């Protein structure tokens, strides 16, 4: 071997070694080094080069060892048995970690539990539901391991009183029942494990079918007979028609402890509140992403309409992922923190219209309308993920109940939240057939 080495010759040597960290690195210049025992070379540079060469040899030796080659024997023959090969041996495994204790500082400001609200009524309470659900009762923000959540999160799945336009990946799950709300309700409960059913009476909208309130109320009766879970009764969103529709629906559902959706500041909330108190239901207090408006409506429901505290659930409005979810999260989190710190006008369970996630174009469009945009991936998966992320984010903000549509989204969100809660009550169904591949 020559005792002389040109610096530029190191390029070919390092290239042959195929060291990943040196990929693309070249050494420029052309000076000649005397490498015989480091003679004539700057001692610091000689040491540095020797160190790097040793590190490369160690990595190569370890790779050979993993491939089964008797590297240690080879080095023992070359260096002589002894301490010289000790550096090539693997570090001993750690058998036990150091013991330590982690204490959580409790917030002295969180001294007010969230109001509990029970939905549904069994035969013992004068209703016909198979069970009830209870929302609220928390004494801290959700899923704190040192703060018990007395009641888990619940999902109510959407059912409509007429066929509506839906994203393809959602519609494929309901095409066989969209013409029959009662059968639709059965499917979401029996096949998709819904905790509750929300029946939306959208056909009552004067701009759609203008179905009479009395006729729409028969749909509510059909759903109550079809399933035995608690229900939510929603109108069409028309502020002039909804109070009448909810009054008739409340009447036929008397004693079932339904949730009337909803009372808001832009309609006659007094009529909705009176229907709830007259027929034994709870009220969904709906505002639009504004904490002060939520306080105002809750205050009016309690003091002006005499709605009991245990009959109010809030809906502060859900904005979908990419369309204001951060604002919706902040609003719900502020509401929950204020409630825990004693604000009795906000101290109620919250509901999320998580279905709003399907209003985001990214959840249902086949691909981006922008040619220069990246690939969005299959919408059959993207849509449910959009709904899951929207719901899960708001669960972390303190939301108690989720109105949802896609069965995969429902199952995933329930499994995550119940795992965090510490209890998975039902066996996980096979969801592979719930996502229909598009040809």
Short mmCIF file of C-alpha atoms in Angstrom, two decimals:
data_model
loop_
_atom_site.label_atom_id
_atom_site.label_comp_id
_atom_site.label_asym_id
_atom_site.label_seq_id
_atom_site.Cartn_x
_atom_site.Cartn_y
_atom_site.Cartn_z
CA UNK A 1 0.00 0.00 0.00
CA UNK A 2 1.29 3.45 -0.90
CA UNK A 3 2.30 5.76 1.90
CA UNK A 4 1.03 8.69 -0.16
CA UNK A 5 -2.66 9.61 -0.66
CA UNK A 6 -4.16 12.48 -2.58
CA UNK A 7 -7.15 14.14 -0.90
CA UNK A 8 -9.17 13.85 -4.10
CA UNK A 9 -8.64 10.06 -4.02
CA UNK A 10 -10.85 9.92 -0.91
CA UNK A 11 -13.88 10.53 -3.16
CA UNK A 12 -13.61 7.14 -4.83
CA UNK A 13 -12.79 5.39 -1.53
CA UNK A 14 -15.85 6.86 0.26
CA UNK A 15 -18.06 6.20 -2.75
CA UNK A 16 -17.11 2.52 -2.74
CA UNK A 17 -18.04 2.33 0.97
CA UNK A 18 -21.60 3.51 0.15
CA UNK A 19 -22.04 5.43 3.42
CA UNK A 20 -25.57 6.89 3.38
CA UNK A 21 -24.67 9.98 5.43
CA UNK A 22 -21.96 10.88 2.86
CA UNK A 23 -24.25 10.50 -0.17
CA UNK A 24 -23.74 13.44 -2.52
CA UNK A 25 -20.68 14.71 -0.62
CA UNK A 26 -17.48 15.33 -2.64
CA UNK A 27 -14.08 16.44 -1.48
CA UNK A 28 -12.60 19.19 -3.61
CA UNK A 29 -8.95 20.08 -3.96
CA UNK A 30 -5.90 18.00 -4.76
CA UNK A 31 -3.32 17.91 -2.01
CA UNK A 32 -1.12 14.94 -1.24
CA UNK A 33 -1.13 13.48 2.27
CA UNK A 34 1.60 11.40 3.89
CA UNK A 35 -0.41 8.75 5.72
CA UNK A 36 2.41 6.52 6.97
CA UNK A 37 1.71 6.46 10.70
CA UNK A 38 0.34 9.97 10.35
CA UNK A 39 3.81 11.19 9.47
CA UNK A 40 3.87 14.65 8.01
CA UNK A 41 0.09 15.09 8.52
CA UNK A 42 -1.44 17.52 10.94
CA UNK A 43 -2.07 15.34 14.08
CA UNK A 44 -5.60 16.69 14.55
CA UNK A 45 -6.53 15.91 10.95
CA UNK A 46 -4.98 12.47 11.16
CA UNK A 47 -6.98 11.74 14.32
CA UNK A 48 -10.21 12.96 12.72
CA UNK A 49 -9.72 10.80 9.65
CA UNK A 50 -8.85 7.83 11.82
CA UNK A 51 -11.97 8.36 13.91
CA UNK A 52 -14.23 8.43 10.86
CA UNK A 53 -12.57 5.33 9.42
CA UNK A 54 -13.08 3.51 12.72
CA UNK A 55 -16.77 4.52 12.86
CA UNK A 56 -17.32 3.24 9.32
CA UNK A 57 -15.67 -0.06 10.16
CA UNK A 58 -17.86 -0.45 13.26
CA UNK A 59 -21.05 0.11 11.24
CA UNK A 60 -19.96 -2.36 8.58
CA UNK A 61 -18.98 -4.90 11.26
CA UNK A 62 -22.38 -4.60 12.93
CA UNK A 63 -24.13 -5.17 9.60
CA UNK A 64 -22.02 -8.27 9.01
CA UNK A 65 -22.87 -9.49 12.53
CA UNK A 66 -26.62 -9.09 11.85
CA UNK A 67 -26.20 -11.10 8.67
CA UNK A 68 -24.70 -13.94 10.70
CA UNK A 69 -21.01 -13.54 9.90
CA UNK A 70 -18.67 -14.36 12.85
CA UNK A 71 -17.22 -10.85 13.02
CA UNK A 72 -15.97 -11.17 16.59
CA UNK A 73 -13.90 -14.24 15.72
CA UNK A 74 -12.38 -12.42 12.79
CA UNK A 75 -11.39 -9.45 14.93
CA UNK A 76 -10.07 -11.75 17.64
CA UNK A 77 -7.79 -13.40 15.09
CA UNK A 78 -6.59 -10.05 13.77
CA UNK A 79 -6.18 -8.24 17.06
CA UNK A 80 -5.63 -11.09 19.45
CA UNK A 81 -8.20 -12.18 22.04
CA UNK A 82 -8.57 -9.55 24.69
CA UNK A 83 -10.04 -6.20 25.49
CA UNK A 84 -9.51 -4.82 22.00
CA UNK A 85 -12.76 -6.38 20.72
CA UNK A 86 -14.88 -5.28 23.68
CA UNK A 87 -15.91 -2.12 21.86
CA UNK A 88 -17.52 -4.22 19.17
CA UNK A 89 -19.84 -5.98 21.62
CA UNK A 90 -23.42 -4.80 21.98
CA UNK A 91 -24.34 -2.77 25.03
CA UNK A 92 -26.06 -4.86 27.73
CA UNK A 93 -29.84 -4.60 27.72
CA UNK A 94 -31.48 -2.46 30.40
CA UNK A 95 -33.48 -4.79 32.61
CA UNK A 96 -35.20 -2.26 34.84
CA UNK A 97 -36.01 1.43 34.57
CA UNK A 98 -35.48 3.82 37.40
CA UNK A 99 -38.56 4.07 39.59
CA UNK A 100 -40.27 7.46 39.70
CA UNK A 101 -43.67 8.92 40.52
CA UNK A 102 -45.67 11.39 38.42
CA UNK A 103 -48.05 13.66 40.30
CA UNK A 104 -50.68 15.80 38.57
CA UNK A 105 -51.45 19.21 39.98
CA UNK A 106 -55.21 19.63 40.19
CA UNK A 107 -56.78 22.92 39.15
CA UNK A 108 -58.44 24.58 42.11
CA UNK A 109 -60.54 26.65 39.67
CA UNK A 110 -62.39 23.61 38.31
CA UNK A 111 -64.87 23.32 41.15
CA UNK A 112 -68.22 23.05 39.33
CA UNK A 113 -69.36 19.80 37.66
CA UNK A 114 -71.22 19.93 34.36
CA UNK A 115 -74.99 19.54 34.63
CA UNK A 116 -76.17 16.01 33.89
CA UNK A 117 -78.97 15.62 31.32
CA UNK A 118 -80.75 12.29 30.78
CA UNK A 119 -82.35 11.51 27.42
CA UNK A 120 -84.85 8.75 26.80
CA UNK A 121 -87.37 7.22 29.18
CA UNK A 122 -87.89 3.53 29.95
CA UNK A 123 -91.19 1.93 30.92
CA UNK A 124 -90.36 2.62 34.56
CA UNK A 125 -90.40 6.34 33.71
CA UNK A 126 -93.49 6.24 31.53
CA UNK A 127 -91.69 5.80 28.20
CA UNK A 128 -90.88 2.93 25.86
CA UNK A 129 -87.11 3.26 25.36
CA UNK A 130 -84.95 0.24 26.07
CA UNK A 131 -82.45 2.37 27.93
CA UNK A 132 -81.54 5.96 28.68
CA UNK A 133 -78.33 7.89 28.18
CA UNK A 134 -76.89 10.57 30.43
CA UNK A 135 -74.71 13.41 29.20
CA UNK A 136 -72.46 15.65 31.27
CA UNK A 137 -71.33 15.29 34.87
CA UNK A 138 -67.65 16.02 34.14
CA UNK A 139 -65.51 17.76 36.74
CA UNK A 140 -62.56 18.42 34.43
CA UNK A 141 -61.67 18.65 30.77
CA UNK A 142 -62.20 15.31 28.97
CA UNK A 143 -60.07 12.19 29.32
CA UNK A 144 -57.87 13.40 32.18
CA UNK A 145 -56.59 10.18 33.72
CA UNK A 146 -56.92 11.60 37.23
CA UNK A 147 -60.44 12.99 36.75
CA UNK A 148 -63.24 10.47 36.32
CA UNK A 149 -65.74 11.01 33.51
CA UNK A 150 -69.03 9.73 34.93
CA UNK A 151 -70.60 9.42 31.47
CA UNK A 152 -69.01 8.55 28.13
CA UNK A 153 -69.51 10.27 24.79
CA UNK A 154 -72.50 9.23 22.67
CA UNK A 155 -73.28 9.21 18.95
CA UNK A 156 -76.66 9.87 17.39
CA UNK A 157 -76.95 8.99 13.71
CA UNK A 158 -78.90 11.08 11.22
CA UNK A 159 -82.11 9.85 9.60
CA UNK A 160 -84.21 11.97 7.23
CA UNK A 161 -87.91 11.88 6.44
CA UNK A 162 -87.24 11.94 2.69
CA UNK A 163 -84.38 11.00 0.33
CA UNK A 164 -81.75 13.73 0.18
CA UNK A 165 -78.58 14.44 -1.76
CA UNK A 166 -75.54 12.86 -0.07
CA UNK A 167 -71.91 12.17 -0.73
CA UNK A 168 -71.60 8.92 -2.67
CA UNK A 169 -69.63 7.16 0.06
CA UNK A 170 -72.40 7.98 2.56
CA UNK A 171 -75.36 7.29 0.30
CA UNK A 172 -74.13 3.82 -0.60
CA UNK A 173 -74.83 2.72 2.98
CA UNK A 174 -78.47 3.87 2.96
CA UNK A 175 -79.79 3.50 -0.59
CA UNK A 176 -82.01 0.57 0.43
CA UNK A 177 -83.76 2.49 3.24
CA UNK A 178 -83.82 6.15 2.21
CA UNK A 179 -87.50 5.96 1.31
CA UNK A 180 -88.53 4.67 4.74
CA UNK A 181 -87.37 6.62 7.84
CA UNK A 182 -88.39 3.81 10.20
CA UNK A 183 -86.28 1.24 8.33
CA UNK A 184 -83.46 3.76 8.13
CA UNK A 185 -83.58 4.14 11.90
CA UNK A 186 -83.51 0.37 12.35
CA UNK A 187 -80.45 0.08 10.16
CA UNK A 188 -78.35 2.66 11.99
CA UNK A 189 -79.20 1.06 15.34
CA UNK A 190 -79.02 -2.63 14.46
CA UNK A 191 -76.18 -2.59 11.93
CA UNK A 192 -74.18 0.53 12.75
CA UNK A 193 -74.48 0.54 16.55
CA UNK A 194 -75.93 4.05 16.92
CA UNK A 195 -76.54 5.10 20.52
CA UNK A 196 -79.40 7.36 19.43
CA UNK A 197 -81.30 8.38 16.30
CA UNK A 198 -81.85 11.93 15.04
CA UNK A 199 -84.90 12.20 12.82
CA UNK A 200 -84.71 15.32 10.62
CA UNK A 201 -88.13 16.47 9.38
CA UNK A 202 -86.69 18.39 6.43
CA UNK A 203 -89.68 17.78 4.16
CA UNK A 204 -91.62 20.29 6.26
CA UNK A 205 -89.61 23.18 4.80
CA UNK A 206 -91.98 25.38 2.73
CA UNK A 207 -89.27 25.54 0.06
CA UNK A 208 -89.06 21.74 -0.20
CA UNK A 209 -92.31 19.77 0.30
CA UNK A 210 -94.02 21.93 2.93
CA UNK A 211 -95.21 18.76 4.67
CA UNK A 212 -97.83 19.64 7.33
CA UNK A 213 -96.58 19.42 10.92
CA UNK A 214 -99.25 16.85 11.82
CA UNK A 215 -98.16 14.59 8.97
CA UNK A 216 -94.50 14.95 9.89
CA UNK A 217 -95.32 13.96 13.45
CA UNK A 218 -96.45 10.54 12.17
CA UNK A 219 -92.88 9.92 10.98
CA UNK A 220 -91.71 10.51 14.55
CA UNK A 221 -94.23 7.94 15.77
CA UNK A 222 -92.98 5.43 13.20
CA UNK A 223 -89.37 5.90 14.29
CA UNK A 224 -90.29 5.52 17.97
CA UNK A 225 -91.98 2.22 17.16
CA UNK A 226 -89.11 1.01 15.01
CA UNK A 227 -86.29 1.48 17.55
CA UNK A 228 -86.05 1.65 21.32
CA UNK A 229 -83.11 4.04 21.66
CA UNK A 230 -83.51 7.69 22.73
CA UNK A 231 -84.20 10.06 19.84
CA UNK A 232 -83.48 13.61 18.77
CA UNK A 233 -86.22 15.39 16.80
CA UNK A 234 -85.06 18.02 14.32
CA UNK A 235 -87.02 20.31 12.05
CA UNK A 236 -86.04 21.62 8.63
CA UNK A 237 -84.15 24.69 9.78
CA UNK A 238 -86.93 27.01 8.65
CA UNK A 239 -87.41 29.49 11.52
CA UNK A 240 -91.08 30.12 10.71
CA UNK A 241 -92.14 26.49 10.37
CA UNK A 242 -89.93 24.69 12.91
CA UNK A 243 -91.71 25.81 16.13
CA UNK A 244 -95.01 24.36 14.88
CA UNK A 245 -93.33 21.16 13.66
CA UNK A 246 -91.51 20.60 16.94
CA UNK A 247 -94.71 21.24 18.93
CA UNK A 248 -96.56 18.46 17.08
CA UNK A 249 -93.59 16.12 17.25
CA UNK A 250 -93.20 16.74 20.99
CA UNK A 251 -96.85 15.91 21.48
CA UNK A 252 -96.73 12.51 19.78
CA UNK A 253 -93.47 11.67 21.58
CA UNK A 254 -94.84 12.63 24.99
CA UNK A 255 -93.13 10.76 27.82
CA UNK A 256 -90.20 9.57 25.70
CA UNK A 257 -87.82 12.29 26.90
CA UNK A 258 -86.63 13.26 23.40
CA UNK A 259 -84.27 16.13 22.57
CA UNK A 260 -85.98 18.85 20.52
CA UNK A 261 -83.62 20.40 17.97
CA UNK A 262 -83.62 23.17 18.33
CA UNK A 263 -84.29 26.43 20.13
CA UNK A 264 -82.36 29.42 18.76
CA UNK A 265 -82.41 33.18 18.97
CA UNK A 266 -83.62 33.54 15.36
CA UNK A 267 -86.92 31.68 15.89
CA UNK A 268 -89.70 31.53 18.47
CA UNK A 269 -87.69 29.66 21.10
CA UNK A 270 -90.47 30.15 23.65
CA UNK A 271 -92.78 27.84 21.69
CA UNK A 272 -90.08 25.19 21.43
CA UNK A 273 -89.27 25.49 25.13
CA UNK A 274 -92.96 25.25 26.10
CA UNK A 275 -93.40 22.13 23.96
CA UNK A 276 -90.43 20.54 25.74
CA UNK A 277 -91.67 21.34 29.26
CA UNK A 278 -95.31 20.44 28.48
CA UNK A 279 -94.45 17.00 27.09
CA UNK A 280 -91.41 16.07 29.15
CA UNK A 281 -88.55 16.61 26.68
CA UNK A 282 -85.16 18.33 26.66
CA UNK A 283 -84.16 21.30 24.49
CA UNK A 284 -81.14 21.70 22.22
CA UNK A 285 -79.93 25.28 22.68
CA UNK A 286 -78.32 26.21 19.34
CA UNK A 287 -76.14 29.25 18.69
CA UNK A 288 -73.62 30.11 15.99
CA UNK A 289 -70.05 30.06 17.30
CA UNK A 290 -70.59 32.89 19.77
CA UNK A 291 -70.16 32.31 23.49
CA UNK A 292 -72.13 35.38 24.58
CA UNK A 293 -75.07 34.41 22.38
CA UNK A 294 -74.96 30.95 23.98
CA UNK A 295 -75.10 32.51 27.44
CA UNK A 296 -78.01 34.73 26.40
CA UNK A 297 -80.09 31.89 24.95
CA UNK A 298 -79.45 29.59 27.91
CA UNK A 299 -80.40 32.38 30.30
CA UNK A 300 -83.67 33.02 28.44
CA UNK A 301 -84.54 29.32 28.35
CA UNK A 302 -84.04 29.03 32.12
CA UNK A 303 -85.44 32.31 33.40
CA UNK A 304 -87.93 33.34 30.74
CA UNK A 305 -89.19 29.92 29.64
CA UNK A 306 -88.67 28.00 32.90
CA UNK A 307 -86.82 25.12 31.26
CA UNK A 308 -85.20 23.02 34.03
CA UNK A 309 -81.41 22.92 34.07
CA UNK A 310 -81.47 19.16 33.55
CA UNK A 311 -83.31 19.66 30.25
CA UNK A 312 -80.82 21.82 28.35
CA UNK A 313 -78.12 20.61 25.95
CA UNK A 314 -76.02 23.15 24.03
CA UNK A 315 -75.04 23.12 20.36
CA UNK A 316 -72.48 25.93 19.88
CA UNK A 317 -72.18 24.99 16.14
CA UNK A 318 -69.63 22.74 14.50
CA UNK A 319 -67.36 24.02 11.76
CA UNK A 320 -65.70 21.23 9.78
CA UNK A 321 -62.02 20.45 9.40
CA UNK A 322 -60.53 23.07 7.11
CA UNK A 323 -63.60 25.30 7.39
CA UNK A 324 -63.24 26.82 10.85
CA UNK A 325 -62.73 23.75 13.05
CA UNK A 326 -60.09 25.63 15.03
CA UNK A 327 -62.64 28.34 15.85
CA UNK A 328 -65.32 25.80 16.79
CA UNK A 329 -62.79 24.02 19.02
CA UNK A 330 -61.76 27.25 20.74
CA UNK A 331 -65.40 28.23 21.28
CA UNK A 332 -66.33 24.88 22.84
CA UNK A 333 -63.20 24.81 24.95
CA UNK A 334 -63.91 28.30 26.30
CA UNK A 335 -67.47 27.28 27.10
CA UNK A 336 -66.37 24.15 28.95
CA UNK A 337 -63.61 25.93 30.90
CA UNK A 338 -65.99 28.71 31.92
CA UNK A 339 -68.53 26.11 33.02
CA UNK A 340 -66.01 24.23 35.16
CA UNK A 341 -65.05 27.52 36.78
CA UNK A 342 -68.63 28.19 37.83
CA UNK A 343 -70.47 29.93 34.97
CA UNK A 344 -73.99 28.57 35.52
CA UNK A 345 -75.18 29.92 32.15
CA UNK A 346 -72.77 27.62 30.30
CA UNK A 347 -72.72 24.66 32.66
CA UNK A 348 -74.45 22.20 30.32
CA UNK A 349 -73.50 19.24 28.09
CA UNK A 350 -72.61 20.00 24.48
CA UNK A 351 -73.66 18.44 21.19
CA UNK A 352 -71.81 18.62 17.87
CA UNK A 353 -73.31 18.52 14.40
CA UNK A 354 -70.31 16.51 13.23
CA UNK A 355 -72.21 15.72 10.02
CA UNK A 356 -71.20 19.22 8.90
CA UNK A 357 -67.86 17.67 7.93
CA UNK A 358 -69.56 16.41 4.76
CA UNK A 359 -70.09 20.00 3.70
CA UNK A 360 -66.35 20.33 3.13
CA UNK A 361 -65.55 19.75 -0.52
CA UNK A 362 -62.46 17.75 0.44
CA UNK A 363 -64.71 15.12 2.05
CA UNK A 364 -66.75 14.29 -1.06
CA UNK A 365 -65.06 15.58 -4.23
CA UNK A 366 -63.30 12.94 -6.30
CA UNK A 367 -60.20 15.09 -6.73
CA UNK A 368 -58.99 18.63 -6.36
CA UNK A 369 -60.35 21.12 -8.93
CA UNK A 370 -56.87 22.64 -9.08
CA UNK A 371 -54.62 20.90 -11.59
CA UNK A 372 -51.46 21.85 -9.70
CA UNK A 373 -52.80 20.45 -6.42
CA UNK A 374 -51.48 17.22 -4.90
CA UNK A 375 -53.41 13.94 -5.04
CA UNK A 376 -56.18 13.94 -2.43
CA UNK A 377 -56.44 10.17 -2.22
CA UNK A 378 -59.59 8.00 -2.42
CA UNK A 379 -62.65 9.92 -1.25
CA UNK A 380 -64.17 6.70 0.11
CA UNK A 381 -61.56 6.94 2.89
CA UNK A 382 -61.02 10.68 2.88
CA UNK A 383 -64.67 11.49 3.67
CA UNK A 384 -64.97 9.33 6.81
CA UNK A 385 -61.57 10.59 7.99
CA UNK A 386 -62.85 14.17 7.63
CA UNK A 387 -65.83 13.36 9.85
CA UNK A 388 -63.71 11.45 12.38
CA UNK A 389 -61.14 14.22 12.78
CA UNK A 390 -63.87 16.83 13.15
CA UNK A 391 -65.61 14.84 15.87
CA UNK A 392 -62.48 13.75 17.72
CA UNK A 393 -61.13 17.31 17.84
CA UNK A 394 -64.33 18.54 19.46
CA UNK A 395 -64.37 15.58 21.86
CA UNK A 396 -61.08 16.90 23.20
CA UNK A 397 -62.69 20.33 23.63
CA UNK A 398 -65.37 18.83 25.89
CA UNK A 399 -68.16 17.82 23.51
CA UNK A 400 -70.48 15.10 24.84
CA UNK A 401 -72.68 14.02 21.92
CA UNK A 402 -72.07 13.75 18.17
CA UNK A 403 -74.57 13.83 15.33
CA UNK A 404 -72.97 11.77 12.54
CA UNK A 405 -73.70 10.00 9.25
CA UNK A 406 -71.04 7.60 7.96
CA UNK A 407 -70.99 4.23 9.79
CA UNK A 408 -67.21 3.96 9.60
CA UNK A 409 -66.81 7.41 11.15
CA UNK A 410 -69.21 6.45 13.92
CA UNK A 411 -67.42 3.23 14.77
CA UNK A 412 -63.93 4.75 14.76
CA UNK A 413 -64.94 7.76 16.84
CA UNK A 414 -66.78 5.57 19.35
CA UNK A 415 -63.83 3.22 19.70
CA UNK A 416 -61.34 6.05 20.22
CA UNK A 417 -63.45 7.98 22.73
CA UNK A 418 -64.49 4.87 24.64
CA UNK A 419 -60.88 3.73 24.80
CA UNK A 420 -59.87 7.11 26.22
CA UNK A 421 -62.85 6.89 28.56
CA UNK A 422 -61.63 3.48 29.65
CA UNK A 423 -64.46 1.26 28.54
CA UNK A 424 -65.39 -0.35 25.23
CA UNK A 425 -68.89 -1.68 25.78
CA UNK A 426 -69.68 -3.33 22.47
CA UNK A 427 -67.77 -5.71 20.25
CA UNK A 428 -66.26 -3.89 17.29
CA UNK A 429 -68.19 -4.83 14.13
CA UNK A 430 -66.49 -5.48 10.81
CA UNK A 431 -66.38 -2.13 9.02
CA UNK A 432 -64.60 -3.22 5.85
CA UNK A 433 -67.86 -3.44 3.91
CA UNK A 434 -68.99 0.00 5.02
CA UNK A 435 -66.48 1.73 2.76
CA UNK A 436 -67.57 1.07 -0.82
CA UNK A 437 -64.76 1.24 -3.37
CA UNK A 438 -65.55 3.34 -6.40
CA UNK A 439 -64.96 1.71 -9.77
#
